[in-house]
PDB file of C-alpha atoms in Angstrom:
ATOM      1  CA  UNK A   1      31.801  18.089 -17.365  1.00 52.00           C
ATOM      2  CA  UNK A   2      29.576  19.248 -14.496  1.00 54.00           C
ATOM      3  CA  UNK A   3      27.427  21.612 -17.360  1.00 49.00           C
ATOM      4  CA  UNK A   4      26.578  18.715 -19.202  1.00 52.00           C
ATOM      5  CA  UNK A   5      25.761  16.761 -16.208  1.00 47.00           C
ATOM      6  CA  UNK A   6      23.533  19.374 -15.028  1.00 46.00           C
ATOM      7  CA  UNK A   7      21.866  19.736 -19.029  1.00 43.00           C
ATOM      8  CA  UNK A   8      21.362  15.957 -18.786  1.00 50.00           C
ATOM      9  CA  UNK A   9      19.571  16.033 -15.091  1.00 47.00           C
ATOM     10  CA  UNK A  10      17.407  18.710 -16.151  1.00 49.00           C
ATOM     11  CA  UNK A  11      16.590  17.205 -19.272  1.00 54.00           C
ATOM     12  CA  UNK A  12      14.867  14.410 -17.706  1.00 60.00           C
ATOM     13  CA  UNK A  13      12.328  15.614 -15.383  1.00 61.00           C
ATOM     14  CA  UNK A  14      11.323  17.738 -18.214  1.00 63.00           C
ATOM     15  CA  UNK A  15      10.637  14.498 -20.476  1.00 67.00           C
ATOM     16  CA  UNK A  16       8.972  12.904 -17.270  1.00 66.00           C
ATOM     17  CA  UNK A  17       6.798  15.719 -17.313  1.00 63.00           C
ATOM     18  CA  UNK A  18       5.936  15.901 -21.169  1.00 68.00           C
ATOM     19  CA  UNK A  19       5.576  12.051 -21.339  1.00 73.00           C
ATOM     20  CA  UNK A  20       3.137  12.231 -18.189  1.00 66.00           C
ATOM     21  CA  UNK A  21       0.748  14.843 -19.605  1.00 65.00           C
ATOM     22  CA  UNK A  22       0.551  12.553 -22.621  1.00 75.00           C
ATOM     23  CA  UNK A  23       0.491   9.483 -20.901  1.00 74.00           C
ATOM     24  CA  UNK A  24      -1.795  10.354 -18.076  1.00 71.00           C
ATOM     25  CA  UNK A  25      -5.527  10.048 -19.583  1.00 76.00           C
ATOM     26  CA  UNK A  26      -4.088   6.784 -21.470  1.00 71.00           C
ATOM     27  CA  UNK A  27      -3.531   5.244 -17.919  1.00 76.00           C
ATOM     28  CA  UNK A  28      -6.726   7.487 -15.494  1.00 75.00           C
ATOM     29  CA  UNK A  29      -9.702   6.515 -18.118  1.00 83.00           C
ATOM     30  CA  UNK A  30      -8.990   3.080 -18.282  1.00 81.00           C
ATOM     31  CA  UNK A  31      -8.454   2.956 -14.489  1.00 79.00           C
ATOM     32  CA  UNK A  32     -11.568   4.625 -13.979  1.00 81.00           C
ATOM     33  CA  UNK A  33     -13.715   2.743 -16.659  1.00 86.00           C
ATOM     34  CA  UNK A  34     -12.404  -0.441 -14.533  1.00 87.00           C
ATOM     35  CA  UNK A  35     -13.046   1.135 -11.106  1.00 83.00           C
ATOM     36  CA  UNK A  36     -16.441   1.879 -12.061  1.00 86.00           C
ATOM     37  CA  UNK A  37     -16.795  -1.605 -13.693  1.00 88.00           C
ATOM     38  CA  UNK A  38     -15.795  -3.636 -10.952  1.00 88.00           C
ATOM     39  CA  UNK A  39     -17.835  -1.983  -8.385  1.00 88.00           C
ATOM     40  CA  UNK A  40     -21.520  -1.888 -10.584  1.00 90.00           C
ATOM     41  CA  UNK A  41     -20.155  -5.926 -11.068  1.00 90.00           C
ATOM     42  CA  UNK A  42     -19.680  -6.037  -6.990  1.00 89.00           C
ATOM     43  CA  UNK A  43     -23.243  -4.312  -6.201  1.00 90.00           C
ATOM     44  CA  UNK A  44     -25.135  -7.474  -6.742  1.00 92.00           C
ATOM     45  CA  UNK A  45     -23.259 -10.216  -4.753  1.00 91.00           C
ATOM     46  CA  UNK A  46     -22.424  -7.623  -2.359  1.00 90.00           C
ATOM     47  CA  UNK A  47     -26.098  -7.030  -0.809  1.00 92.00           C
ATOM     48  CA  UNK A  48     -26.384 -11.061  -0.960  1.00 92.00           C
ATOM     49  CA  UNK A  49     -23.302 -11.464   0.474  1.00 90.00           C
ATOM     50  CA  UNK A  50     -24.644  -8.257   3.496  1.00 88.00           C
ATOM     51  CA  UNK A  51     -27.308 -10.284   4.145  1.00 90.00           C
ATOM     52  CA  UNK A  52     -26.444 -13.719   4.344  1.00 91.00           C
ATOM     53  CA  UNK A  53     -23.074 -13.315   6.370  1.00 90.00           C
ATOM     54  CA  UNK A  54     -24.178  -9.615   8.252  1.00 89.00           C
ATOM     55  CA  UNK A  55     -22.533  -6.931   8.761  1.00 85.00           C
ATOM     56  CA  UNK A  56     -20.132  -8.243  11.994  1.00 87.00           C
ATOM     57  CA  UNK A  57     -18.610 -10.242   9.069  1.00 89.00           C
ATOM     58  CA  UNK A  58     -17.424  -7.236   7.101  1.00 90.00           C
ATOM     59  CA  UNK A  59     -15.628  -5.092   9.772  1.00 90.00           C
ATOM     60  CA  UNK A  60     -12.672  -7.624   9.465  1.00 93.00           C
ATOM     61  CA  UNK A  61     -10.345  -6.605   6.269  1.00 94.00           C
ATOM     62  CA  UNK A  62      -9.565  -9.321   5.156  1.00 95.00           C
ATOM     63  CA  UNK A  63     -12.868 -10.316   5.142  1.00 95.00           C
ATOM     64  CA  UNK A  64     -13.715  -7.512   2.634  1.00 95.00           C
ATOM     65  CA  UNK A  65     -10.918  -8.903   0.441  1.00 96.00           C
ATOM     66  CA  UNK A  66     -11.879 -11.902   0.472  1.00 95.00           C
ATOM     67  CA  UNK A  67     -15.128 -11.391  -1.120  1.00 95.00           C
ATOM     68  CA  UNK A  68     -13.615  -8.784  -3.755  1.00 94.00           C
ATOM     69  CA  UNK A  69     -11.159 -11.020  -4.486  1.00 94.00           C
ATOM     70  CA  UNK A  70     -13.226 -13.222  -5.677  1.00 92.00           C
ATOM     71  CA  UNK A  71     -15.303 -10.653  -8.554  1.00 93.00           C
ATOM     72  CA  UNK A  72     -14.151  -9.293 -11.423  1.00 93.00           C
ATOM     73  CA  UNK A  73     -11.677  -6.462 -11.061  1.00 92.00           C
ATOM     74  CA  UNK A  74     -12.131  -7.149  -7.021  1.00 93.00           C
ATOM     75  CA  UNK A  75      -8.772  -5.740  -6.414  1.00 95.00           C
ATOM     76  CA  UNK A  76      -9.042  -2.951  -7.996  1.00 94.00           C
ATOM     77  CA  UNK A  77     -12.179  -1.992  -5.890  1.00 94.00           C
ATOM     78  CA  UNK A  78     -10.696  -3.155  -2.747  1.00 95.00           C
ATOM     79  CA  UNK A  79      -7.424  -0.815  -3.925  1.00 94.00           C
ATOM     80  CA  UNK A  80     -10.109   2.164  -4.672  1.00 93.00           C
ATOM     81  CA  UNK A  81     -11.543   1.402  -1.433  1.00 92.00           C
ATOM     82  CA  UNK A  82      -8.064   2.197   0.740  1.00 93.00           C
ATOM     83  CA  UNK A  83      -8.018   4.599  -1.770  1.00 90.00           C
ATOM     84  CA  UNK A  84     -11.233   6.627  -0.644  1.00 88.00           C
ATOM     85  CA  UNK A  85     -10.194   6.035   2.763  1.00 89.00           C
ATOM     86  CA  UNK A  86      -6.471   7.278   2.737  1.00 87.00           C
ATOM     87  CA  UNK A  87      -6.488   9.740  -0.144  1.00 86.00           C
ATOM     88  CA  UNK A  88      -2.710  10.727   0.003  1.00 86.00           C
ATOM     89  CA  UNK A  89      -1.953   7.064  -0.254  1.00 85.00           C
ATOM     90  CA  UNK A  90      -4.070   7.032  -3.349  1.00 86.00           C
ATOM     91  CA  UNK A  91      -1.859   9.670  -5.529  1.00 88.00           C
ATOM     92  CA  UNK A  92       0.703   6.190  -6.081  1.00 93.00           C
ATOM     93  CA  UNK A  93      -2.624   4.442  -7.492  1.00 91.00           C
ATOM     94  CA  UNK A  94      -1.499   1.410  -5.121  1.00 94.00           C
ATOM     95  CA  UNK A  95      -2.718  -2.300  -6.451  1.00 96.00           C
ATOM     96  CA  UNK A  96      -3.583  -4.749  -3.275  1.00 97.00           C
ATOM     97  CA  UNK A  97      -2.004  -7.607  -4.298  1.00 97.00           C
ATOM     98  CA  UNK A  98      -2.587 -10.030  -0.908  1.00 97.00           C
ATOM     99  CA  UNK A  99      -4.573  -9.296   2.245  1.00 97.00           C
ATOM    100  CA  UNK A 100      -4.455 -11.357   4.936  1.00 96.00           C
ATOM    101  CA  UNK A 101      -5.102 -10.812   8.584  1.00 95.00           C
ATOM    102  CA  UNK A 102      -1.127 -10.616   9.314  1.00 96.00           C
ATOM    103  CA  UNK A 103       0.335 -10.235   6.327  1.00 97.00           C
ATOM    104  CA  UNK A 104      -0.663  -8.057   3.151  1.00 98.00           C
ATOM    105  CA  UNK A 105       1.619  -6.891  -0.336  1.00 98.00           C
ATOM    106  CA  UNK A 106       1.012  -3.588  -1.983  1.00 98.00           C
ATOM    107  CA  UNK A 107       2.281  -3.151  -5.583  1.00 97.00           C
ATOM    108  CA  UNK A 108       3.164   0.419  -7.793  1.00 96.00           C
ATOM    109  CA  UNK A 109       3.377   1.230 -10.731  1.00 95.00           C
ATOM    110  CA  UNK A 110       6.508   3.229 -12.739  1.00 93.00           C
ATOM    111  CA  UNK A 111       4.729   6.481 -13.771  1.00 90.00           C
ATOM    112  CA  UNK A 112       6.424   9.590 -14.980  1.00 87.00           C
ATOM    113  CA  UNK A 113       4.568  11.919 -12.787  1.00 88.00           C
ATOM    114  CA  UNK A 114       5.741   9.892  -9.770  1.00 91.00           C
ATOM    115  CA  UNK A 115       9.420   9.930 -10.730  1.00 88.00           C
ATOM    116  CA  UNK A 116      12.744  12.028  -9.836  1.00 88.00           C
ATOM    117  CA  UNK A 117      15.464  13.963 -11.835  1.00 84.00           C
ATOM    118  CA  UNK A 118      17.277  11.049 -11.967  1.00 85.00           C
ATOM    119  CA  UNK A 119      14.869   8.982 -13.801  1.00 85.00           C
ATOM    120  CA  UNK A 120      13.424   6.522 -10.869  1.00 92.00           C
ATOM    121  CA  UNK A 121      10.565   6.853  -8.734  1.00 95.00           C
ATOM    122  CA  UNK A 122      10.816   9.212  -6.071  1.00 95.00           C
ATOM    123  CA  UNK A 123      11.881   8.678  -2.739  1.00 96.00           C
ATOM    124  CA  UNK A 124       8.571   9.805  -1.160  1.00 96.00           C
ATOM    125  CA  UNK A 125       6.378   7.914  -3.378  1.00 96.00           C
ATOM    126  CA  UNK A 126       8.240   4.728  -2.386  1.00 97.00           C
ATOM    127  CA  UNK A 127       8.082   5.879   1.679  1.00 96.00           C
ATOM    128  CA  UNK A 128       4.299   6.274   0.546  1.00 96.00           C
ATOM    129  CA  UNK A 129       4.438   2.636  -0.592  1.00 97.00           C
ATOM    130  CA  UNK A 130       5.639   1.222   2.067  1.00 97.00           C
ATOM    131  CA  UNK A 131       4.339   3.538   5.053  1.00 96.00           C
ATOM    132  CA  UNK A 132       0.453   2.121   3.273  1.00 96.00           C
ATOM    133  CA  UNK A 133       1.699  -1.276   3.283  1.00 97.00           C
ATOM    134  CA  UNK A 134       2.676  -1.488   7.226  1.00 96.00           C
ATOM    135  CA  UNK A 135      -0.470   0.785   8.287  1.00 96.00           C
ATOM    136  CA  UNK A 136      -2.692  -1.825   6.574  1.00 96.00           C
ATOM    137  CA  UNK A 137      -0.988  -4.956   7.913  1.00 97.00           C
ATOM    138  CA  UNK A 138      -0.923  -3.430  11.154  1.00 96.00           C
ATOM    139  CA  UNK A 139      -4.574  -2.296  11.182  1.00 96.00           C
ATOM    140  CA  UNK A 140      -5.783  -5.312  10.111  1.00 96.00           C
ATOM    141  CA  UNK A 141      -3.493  -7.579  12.739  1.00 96.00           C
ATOM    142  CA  UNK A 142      -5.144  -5.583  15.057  1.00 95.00           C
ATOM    143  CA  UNK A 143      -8.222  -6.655  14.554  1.00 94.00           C
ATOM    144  CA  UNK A 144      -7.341  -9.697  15.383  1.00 93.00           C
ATOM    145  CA  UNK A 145      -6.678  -9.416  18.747  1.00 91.00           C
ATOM    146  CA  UNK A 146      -8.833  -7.805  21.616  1.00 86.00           C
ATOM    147  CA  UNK A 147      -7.918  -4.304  23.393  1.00 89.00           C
ATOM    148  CA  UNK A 148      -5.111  -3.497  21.891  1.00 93.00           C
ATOM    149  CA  UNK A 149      -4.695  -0.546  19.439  1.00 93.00           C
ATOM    150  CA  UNK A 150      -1.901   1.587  17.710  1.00 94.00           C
ATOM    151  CA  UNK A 151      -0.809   4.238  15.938  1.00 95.00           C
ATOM    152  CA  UNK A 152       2.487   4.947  13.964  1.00 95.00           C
ATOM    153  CA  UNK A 153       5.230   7.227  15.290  1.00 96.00           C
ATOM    154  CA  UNK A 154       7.582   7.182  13.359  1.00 96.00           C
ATOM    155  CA  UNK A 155       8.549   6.792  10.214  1.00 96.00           C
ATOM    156  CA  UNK A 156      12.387   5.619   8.657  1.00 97.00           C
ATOM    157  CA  UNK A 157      13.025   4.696   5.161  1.00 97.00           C
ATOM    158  CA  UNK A 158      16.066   3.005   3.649  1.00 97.00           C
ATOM    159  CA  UNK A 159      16.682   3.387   0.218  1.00 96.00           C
ATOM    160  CA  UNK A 160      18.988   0.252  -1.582  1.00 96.00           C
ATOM    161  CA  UNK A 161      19.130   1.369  -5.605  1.00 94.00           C
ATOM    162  CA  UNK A 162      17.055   2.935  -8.066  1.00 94.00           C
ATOM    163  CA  UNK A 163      13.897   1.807  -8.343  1.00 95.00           C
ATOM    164  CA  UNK A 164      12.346   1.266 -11.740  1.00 94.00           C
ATOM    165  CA  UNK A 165       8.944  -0.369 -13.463  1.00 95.00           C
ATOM    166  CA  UNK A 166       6.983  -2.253 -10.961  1.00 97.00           C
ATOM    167  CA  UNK A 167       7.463  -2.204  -7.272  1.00 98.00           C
ATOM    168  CA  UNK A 168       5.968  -4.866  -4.846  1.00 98.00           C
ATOM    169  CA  UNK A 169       6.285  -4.018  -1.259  1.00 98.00           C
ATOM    170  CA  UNK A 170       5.085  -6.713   1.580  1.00 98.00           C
ATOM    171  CA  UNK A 171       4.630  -6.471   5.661  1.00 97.00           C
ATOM    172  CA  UNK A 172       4.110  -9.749   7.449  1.00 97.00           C
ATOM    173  CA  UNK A 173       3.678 -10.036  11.205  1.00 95.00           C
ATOM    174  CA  UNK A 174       5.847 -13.016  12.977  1.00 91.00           C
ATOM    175  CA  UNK A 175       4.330 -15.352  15.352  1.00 91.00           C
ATOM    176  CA  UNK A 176       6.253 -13.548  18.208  1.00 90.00           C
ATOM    177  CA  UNK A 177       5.443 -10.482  17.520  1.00 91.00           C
ATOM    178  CA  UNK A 178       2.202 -11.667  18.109  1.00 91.00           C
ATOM    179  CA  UNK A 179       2.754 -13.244  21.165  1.00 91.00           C
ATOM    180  CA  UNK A 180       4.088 -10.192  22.478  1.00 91.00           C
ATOM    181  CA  UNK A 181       1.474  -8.021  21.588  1.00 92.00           C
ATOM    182  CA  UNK A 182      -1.406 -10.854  22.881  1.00 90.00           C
ATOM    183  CA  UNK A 183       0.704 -10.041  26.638  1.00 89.00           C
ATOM    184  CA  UNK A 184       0.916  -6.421  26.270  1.00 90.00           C
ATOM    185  CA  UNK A 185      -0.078  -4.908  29.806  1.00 87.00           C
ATOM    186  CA  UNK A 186       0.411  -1.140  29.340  1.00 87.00           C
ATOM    187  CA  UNK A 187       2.225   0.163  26.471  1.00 91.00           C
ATOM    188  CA  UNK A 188       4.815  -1.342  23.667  1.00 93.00           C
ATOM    189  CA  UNK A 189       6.936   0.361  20.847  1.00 94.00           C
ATOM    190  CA  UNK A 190       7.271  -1.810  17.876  1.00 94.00           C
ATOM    191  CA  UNK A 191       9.051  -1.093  13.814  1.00 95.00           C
ATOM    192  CA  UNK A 192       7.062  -2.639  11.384  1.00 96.00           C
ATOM    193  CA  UNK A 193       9.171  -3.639   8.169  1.00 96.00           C
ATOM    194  CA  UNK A 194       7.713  -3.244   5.171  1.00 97.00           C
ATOM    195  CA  UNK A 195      10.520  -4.134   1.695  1.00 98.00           C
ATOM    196  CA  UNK A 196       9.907  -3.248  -1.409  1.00 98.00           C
ATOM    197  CA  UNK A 197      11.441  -5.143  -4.331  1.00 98.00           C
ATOM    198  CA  UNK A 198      11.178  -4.474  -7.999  1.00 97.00           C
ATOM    199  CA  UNK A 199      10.648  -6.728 -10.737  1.00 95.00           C
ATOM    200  CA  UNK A 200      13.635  -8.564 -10.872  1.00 96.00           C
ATOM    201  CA  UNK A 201      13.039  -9.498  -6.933  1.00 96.00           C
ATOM    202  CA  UNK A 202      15.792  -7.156  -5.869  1.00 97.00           C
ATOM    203  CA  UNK A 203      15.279  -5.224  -2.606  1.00 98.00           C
ATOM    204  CA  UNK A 204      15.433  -1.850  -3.902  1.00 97.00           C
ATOM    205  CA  UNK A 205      13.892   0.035  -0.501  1.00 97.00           C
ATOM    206  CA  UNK A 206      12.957  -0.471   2.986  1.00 97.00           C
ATOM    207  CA  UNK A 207      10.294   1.330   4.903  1.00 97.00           C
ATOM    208  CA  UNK A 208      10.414   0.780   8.994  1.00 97.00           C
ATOM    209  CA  UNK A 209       7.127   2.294  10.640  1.00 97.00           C
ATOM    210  CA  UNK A 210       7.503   2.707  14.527  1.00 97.00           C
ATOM    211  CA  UNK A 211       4.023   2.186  16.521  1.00 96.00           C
ATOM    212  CA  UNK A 212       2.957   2.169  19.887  1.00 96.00           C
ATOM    213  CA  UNK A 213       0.619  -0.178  21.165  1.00 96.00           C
ATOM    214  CA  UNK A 214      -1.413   0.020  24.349  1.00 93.00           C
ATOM    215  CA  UNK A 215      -4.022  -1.539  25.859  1.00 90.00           C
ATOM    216  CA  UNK A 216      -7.309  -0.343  25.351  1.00 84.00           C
ATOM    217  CA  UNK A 217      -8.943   1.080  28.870  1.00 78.00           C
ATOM    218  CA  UNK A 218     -11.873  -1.419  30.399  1.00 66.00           C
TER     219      UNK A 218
END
């Protein structure tokens, strides 16, 4: 009964654990190797692409994506880039799937160190997921309008079922949401939904990021 339930939970973190040390320079040398890759590939088109367009050009995201979208391994040194610049957020080795100025989709990968005793991925690595996703939508919304900036709150996570092998999590901004935000006068709080679904397009998690929004002093 309950012993053998307990033998079988604490069998499996220990064969998430012996599976990761094995796994792990199978999955962080290739990733690496590709990193590296992609950005000596980027180095080139990127000083033509400085030059030509200037800088003002590159402080918008999706600008940025754009262009690495369009190299070789470009999202995976956009990815490295939120990477370098949120490190936390880089222990789930997120993958930037689509980055748009109000919209942008995140995806995860199943790995054994990220996973619980119950043979899913952990509750905080999903939060993590979906906590990067609405940041980055909402930072680079922002930057689409003038005087207005934010910061998150709050931070409330709903979890649906297990979730196994890949996980995709979006944020998209609503027209009025927008409009709101374009008439803000003082201050605004505001949840940001981020879902995450897994391969089989079921909604597996749900990550609801509270931010208030002011406007910017003259």
């Amino acid at each position: 009964g309950s012993t053998r339930e307990t033998l079988r939970l604490s069998e499996s973190p220990m064969k998430d654990h012996f599976i990761g040390y094995l796994v792990y320079p199978f999955v962080a040398i290739p990733h690496f190797l590709t990193q590296l890759l992609g950005f000596l590939i980027a180095i080139v088109p990127a000083a033509i692409a400085f030059f030509s367009k200037g800088p003002k050009h590159f402080k918008r995201y999706s600008n940025i994506f754009k262009f690495c979208e369009g190299l070789p391994f470009g999202k995976t040194v956009f990815s490295s880039l939120i990477g370098f610049a949120a490190p936390y957020s880089a222990s789930i080795s997120a993958h930037v799937e689509e980055f748009t100025d109000y919209s942008v989709t995140v995806s995860m990968m199943d790995r054994p160190w990220l996973r619980n005793p119950f043979s899913s991925i952990h509750a905080i690595a999903l939060a993590n997921l979906g906590e990067l996703c609405s940041g980055l939508a909402t930072m680079s919304m922002l930057q689409t309008l003038k005087g207005v900036k934010g910061i998150p709150i709050r931070v409330d996570c709903s979890y649906k079922k297990k979730s196994r092998g890949k996980i995709t999590c979006k944020c998209s901004f609503k027209e009025q949401t927008l409009e709101q935000l374009k008439k803000l006068d003082d201050t605004m709080e505001l949840k940001v939904d981020a879902e995450m679904r897994d391969k089989h397009d079921d909604l597996v998690a749900t990550c609801a990021v509270t931010w208030s929004f002011k406007r910017k002093k003259a």
